[in-house]
Short mmCIF file of C-alpha atoms in Angstrom, two decimals:
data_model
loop_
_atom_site.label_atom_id
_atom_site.label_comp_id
_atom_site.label_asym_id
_atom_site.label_seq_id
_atom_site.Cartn_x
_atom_site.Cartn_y
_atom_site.Cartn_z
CA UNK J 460 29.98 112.47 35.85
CA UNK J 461 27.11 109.88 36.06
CA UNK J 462 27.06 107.68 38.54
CA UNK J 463 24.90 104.74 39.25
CA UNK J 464 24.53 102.87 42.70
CA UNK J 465 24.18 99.69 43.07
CA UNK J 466 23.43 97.53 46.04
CA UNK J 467 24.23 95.46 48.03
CA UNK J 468 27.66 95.07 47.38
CA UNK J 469 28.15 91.39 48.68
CA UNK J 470 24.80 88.84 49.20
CA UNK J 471 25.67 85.63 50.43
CA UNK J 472 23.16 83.30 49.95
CA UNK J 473 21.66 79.17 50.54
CA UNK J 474 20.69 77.61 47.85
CA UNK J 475 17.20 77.60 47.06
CA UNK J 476 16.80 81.31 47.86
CA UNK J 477 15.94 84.19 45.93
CA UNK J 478 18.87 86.97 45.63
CA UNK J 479 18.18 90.56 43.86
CA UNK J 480 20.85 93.57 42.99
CA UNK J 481 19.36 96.70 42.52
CA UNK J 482 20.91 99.68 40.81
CA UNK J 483 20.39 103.47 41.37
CA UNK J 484 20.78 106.63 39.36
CA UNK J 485 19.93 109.88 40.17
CA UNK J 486 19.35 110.95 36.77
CA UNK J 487 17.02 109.75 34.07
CA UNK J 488 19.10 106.37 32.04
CA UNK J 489 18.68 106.00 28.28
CA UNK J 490 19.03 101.84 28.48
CA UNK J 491 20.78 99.53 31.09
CA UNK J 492 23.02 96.81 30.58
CA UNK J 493 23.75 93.62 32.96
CA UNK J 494 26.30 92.08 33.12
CA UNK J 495 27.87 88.69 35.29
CA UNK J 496 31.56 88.12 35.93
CA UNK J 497 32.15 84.69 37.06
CA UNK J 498 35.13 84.40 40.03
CA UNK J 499 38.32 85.23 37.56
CA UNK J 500 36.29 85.36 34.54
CA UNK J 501 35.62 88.58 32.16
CA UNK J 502 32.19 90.17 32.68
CA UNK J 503 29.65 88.34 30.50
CA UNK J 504 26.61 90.41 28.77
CA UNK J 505 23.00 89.24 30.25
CA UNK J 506 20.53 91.51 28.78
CA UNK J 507 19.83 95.43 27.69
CA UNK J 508 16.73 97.56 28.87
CA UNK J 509 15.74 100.31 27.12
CA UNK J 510 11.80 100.78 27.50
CA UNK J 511 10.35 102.61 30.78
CA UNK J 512 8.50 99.58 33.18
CA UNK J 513 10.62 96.76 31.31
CA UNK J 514 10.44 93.41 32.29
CA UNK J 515 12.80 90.58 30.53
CA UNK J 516 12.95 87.02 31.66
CA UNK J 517 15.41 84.67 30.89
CA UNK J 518 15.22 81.27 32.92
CA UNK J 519 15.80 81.91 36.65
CA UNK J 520 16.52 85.53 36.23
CA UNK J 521 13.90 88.44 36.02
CA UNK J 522 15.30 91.91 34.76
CA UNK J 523 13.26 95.32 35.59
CA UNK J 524 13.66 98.74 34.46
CA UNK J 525 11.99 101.06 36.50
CA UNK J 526 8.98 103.45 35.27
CA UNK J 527 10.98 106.70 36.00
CA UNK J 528 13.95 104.93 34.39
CA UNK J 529 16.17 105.84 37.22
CA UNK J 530 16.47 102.27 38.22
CA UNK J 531 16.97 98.70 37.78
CA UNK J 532 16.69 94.91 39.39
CA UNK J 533 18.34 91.53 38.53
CA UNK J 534 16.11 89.11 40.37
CA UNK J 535 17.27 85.28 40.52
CA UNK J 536 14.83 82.58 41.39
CA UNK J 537 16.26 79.79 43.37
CA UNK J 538 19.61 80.63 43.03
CA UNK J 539 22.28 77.65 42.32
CA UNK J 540 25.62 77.12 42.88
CA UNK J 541 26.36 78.62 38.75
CA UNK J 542 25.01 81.48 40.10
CA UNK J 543 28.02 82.76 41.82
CA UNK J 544 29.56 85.26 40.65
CA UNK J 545 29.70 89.38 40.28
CA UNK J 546 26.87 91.06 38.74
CA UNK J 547 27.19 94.44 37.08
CA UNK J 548 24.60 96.86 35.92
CA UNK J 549 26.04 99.26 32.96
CA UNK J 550 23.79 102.24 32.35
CA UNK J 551 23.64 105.82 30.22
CA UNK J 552 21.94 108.72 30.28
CA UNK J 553 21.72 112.07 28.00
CA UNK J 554 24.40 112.44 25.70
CA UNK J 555 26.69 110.26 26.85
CA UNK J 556 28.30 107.65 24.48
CA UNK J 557 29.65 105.15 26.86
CA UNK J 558 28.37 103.07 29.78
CA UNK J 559 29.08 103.37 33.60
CA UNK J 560 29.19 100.38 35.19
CA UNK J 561 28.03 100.59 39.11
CA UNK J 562 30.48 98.89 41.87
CA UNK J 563 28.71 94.77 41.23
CA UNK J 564 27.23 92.29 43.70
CA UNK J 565 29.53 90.07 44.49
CA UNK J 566 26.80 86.61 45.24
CA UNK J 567 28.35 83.82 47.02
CA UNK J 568 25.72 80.66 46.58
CA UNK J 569 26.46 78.01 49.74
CA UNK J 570 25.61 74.74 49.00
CA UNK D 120 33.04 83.23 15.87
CA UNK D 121 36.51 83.78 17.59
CA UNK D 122 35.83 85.80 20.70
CA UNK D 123 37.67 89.42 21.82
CA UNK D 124 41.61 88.26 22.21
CA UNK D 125 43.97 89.99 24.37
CA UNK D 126 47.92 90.17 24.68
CA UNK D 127 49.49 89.46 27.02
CA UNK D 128 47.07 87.52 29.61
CA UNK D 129 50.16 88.84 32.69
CA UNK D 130 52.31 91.46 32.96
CA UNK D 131 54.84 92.63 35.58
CA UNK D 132 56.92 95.72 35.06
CA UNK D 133 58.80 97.94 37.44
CA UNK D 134 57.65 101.84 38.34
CA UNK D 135 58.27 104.24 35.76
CA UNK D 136 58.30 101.45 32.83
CA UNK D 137 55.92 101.91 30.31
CA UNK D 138 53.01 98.98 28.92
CA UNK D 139 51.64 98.64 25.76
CA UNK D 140 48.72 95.51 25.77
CA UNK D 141 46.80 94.62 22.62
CA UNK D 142 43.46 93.69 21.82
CA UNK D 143 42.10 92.10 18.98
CA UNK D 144 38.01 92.48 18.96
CA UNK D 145 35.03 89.74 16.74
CA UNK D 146 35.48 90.48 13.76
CA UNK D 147 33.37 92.84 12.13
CA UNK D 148 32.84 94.65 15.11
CA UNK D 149 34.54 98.22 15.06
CA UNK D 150 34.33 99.77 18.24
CA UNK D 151 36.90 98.32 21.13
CA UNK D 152 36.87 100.15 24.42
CA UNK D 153 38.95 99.54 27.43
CA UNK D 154 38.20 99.04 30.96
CA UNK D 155 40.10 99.02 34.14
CA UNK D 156 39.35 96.64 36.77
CA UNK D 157 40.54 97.30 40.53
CA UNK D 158 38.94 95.77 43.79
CA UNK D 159 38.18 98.90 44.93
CA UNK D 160 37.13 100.97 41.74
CA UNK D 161 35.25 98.52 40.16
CA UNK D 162 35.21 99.19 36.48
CA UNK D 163 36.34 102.44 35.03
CA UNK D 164 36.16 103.36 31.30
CA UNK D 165 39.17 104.27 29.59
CA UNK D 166 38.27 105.29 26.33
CA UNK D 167 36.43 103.95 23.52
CA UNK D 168 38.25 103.81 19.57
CA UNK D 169 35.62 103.52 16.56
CA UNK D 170 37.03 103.58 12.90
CA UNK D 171 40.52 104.47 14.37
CA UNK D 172 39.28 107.43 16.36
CA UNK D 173 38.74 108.25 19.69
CA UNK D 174 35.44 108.58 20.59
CA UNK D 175 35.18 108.39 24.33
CA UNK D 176 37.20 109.33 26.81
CA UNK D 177 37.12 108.23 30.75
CA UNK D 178 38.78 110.42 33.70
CA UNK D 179 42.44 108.96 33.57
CA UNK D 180 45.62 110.94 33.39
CA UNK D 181 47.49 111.44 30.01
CA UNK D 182 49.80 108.65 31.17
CA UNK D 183 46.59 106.38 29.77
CA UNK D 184 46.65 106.32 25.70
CA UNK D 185 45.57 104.17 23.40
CA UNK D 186 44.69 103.92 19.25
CA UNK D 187 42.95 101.46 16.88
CA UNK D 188 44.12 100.50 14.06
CA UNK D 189 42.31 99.91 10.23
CA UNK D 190 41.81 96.49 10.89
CA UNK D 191 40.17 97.16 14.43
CA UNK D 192 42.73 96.16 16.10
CA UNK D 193 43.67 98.32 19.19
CA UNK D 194 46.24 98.97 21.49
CA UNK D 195 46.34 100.48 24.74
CA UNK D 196 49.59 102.32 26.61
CA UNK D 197 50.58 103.17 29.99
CA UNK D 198 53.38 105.72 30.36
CA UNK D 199 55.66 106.01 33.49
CA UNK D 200 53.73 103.07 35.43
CA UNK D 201 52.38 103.71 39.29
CA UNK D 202 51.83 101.00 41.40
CA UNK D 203 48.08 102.44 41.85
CA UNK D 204 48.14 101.41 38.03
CA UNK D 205 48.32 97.40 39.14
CA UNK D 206 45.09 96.15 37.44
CA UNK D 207 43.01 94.00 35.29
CA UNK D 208 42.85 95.49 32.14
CA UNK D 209 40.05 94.69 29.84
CA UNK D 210 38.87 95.71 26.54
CA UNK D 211 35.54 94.90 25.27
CA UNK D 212 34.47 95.00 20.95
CA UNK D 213 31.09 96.11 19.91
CA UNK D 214 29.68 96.24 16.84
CA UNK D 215 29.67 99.69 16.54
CA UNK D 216 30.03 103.26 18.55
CA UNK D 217 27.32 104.07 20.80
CA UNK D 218 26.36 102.91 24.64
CA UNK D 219 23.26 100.92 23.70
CA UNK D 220 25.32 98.15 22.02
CA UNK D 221 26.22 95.02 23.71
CA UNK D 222 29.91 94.68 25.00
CA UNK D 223 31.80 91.47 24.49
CA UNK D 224 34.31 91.94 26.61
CA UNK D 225 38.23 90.00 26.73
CA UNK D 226 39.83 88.01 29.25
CA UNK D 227 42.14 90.87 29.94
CA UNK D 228 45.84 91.54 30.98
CA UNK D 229 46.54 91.14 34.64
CA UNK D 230 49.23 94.04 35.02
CA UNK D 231 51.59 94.27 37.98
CA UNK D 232 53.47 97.13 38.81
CA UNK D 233 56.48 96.38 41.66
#
């Protein structure tokens, strides 16, 4: 089945500093979901990326869809402690009808 | 809006017991599909109901069923629990079938197997 990779699988980070997740498919994705699960939380839709070279922006966080669409980053500016949390990607490709959701970045924020 | 509702929040059953945990998803939305949540498997799809019928199905055992009933509502069973089967369960409503529809997901059911 389709997998997608996502890295790195823990980031810990100061405050103040930049942290990006990247996921990896090996196979061409139709749209890409992220998703953030807050520690004992339910995961928590951030944004969809259907269009080959996307860019969305919300706030602090900068969401890119690679050209090939075979990839995908969740950049955070200046992270803050309401940052932490797990961060999921959620992707499909082809004819499949449901998302696979890589393995998260688990981001630890230190004040 | 009420958000996606799920019953019970804990669980703890002995080996060989069987589950049943219910989700109720935002209303109007008619697709519910169901997740489960390990430490070291992330999160796996378990299938995915729409208008009472199955449309998706993940790589679980037959021990793993689940329907959806006319008012959306859904329900999901575990037959002949393992203790590999100790999990966060979570089920997540959409608006309709299809992967390019965003997921609002519950706060699950914590399930224990002893």
């Amino acid at each position: 089945g389709q997998q997608v990779m996502q890295i790195p699988q823990y980031q810990h980070v100061q405050e103040g500093e930049d942290f990006t997740t990247y996921c990896n498919s090996s196979t061409t994705l139709s749209n890409i979901q992220w998703y953030k699960q807050r520690p004992g939380g339910h995961p928590v839709f951030l944004i969809q990326l259907v269009k080959s070279g996307e860019v969305k922006k919300q706030k602090r966080l900068t969401f890119q869809f690679g050209e090939a669409k075979k990839n995908s980053s969740l950049h955070i500016t200046a992270t803050q402690t309401t940052d932490v949390g797990t961060y999921f990607c959620a992707a499909s490709s082809g004819s499949a009808r449901q998302l696979t959701f890589g393995s998260g970045t688990q981001l630890t924020v230190l004040p | 809006k009420a958000g996606v509702t799920q019953t019970p929040r804990y669980l703890i059953k002995t080996r060989g017991q069987q589950v049943t945990l219910s989700c109720s998803p935002i209303s109007g939305h008619r697709s519910v599909s169901w997740y489960q949540q390990t430490p070291g498997q992330g999160l796996q799809f378990l299938f995915e109901y729409f208008s009472e019928t199955q449309r998706n199905k993940g790589n679980f055992p037959g021990r793993f069923s689940g329907r959806q009933f006319s008012n959306s509502r859904s329900e999901m069973n575990v037959s002949t629990l393992e203790l590999g089967d100790s999990a966060l369960y979570l089920c997540a409503s959409s608006l309709t079938s299809g992967s390019g529809y965003e997921q609002y997901f519950g706060p699950g059911t914590r399930l224990t197997v002893t």
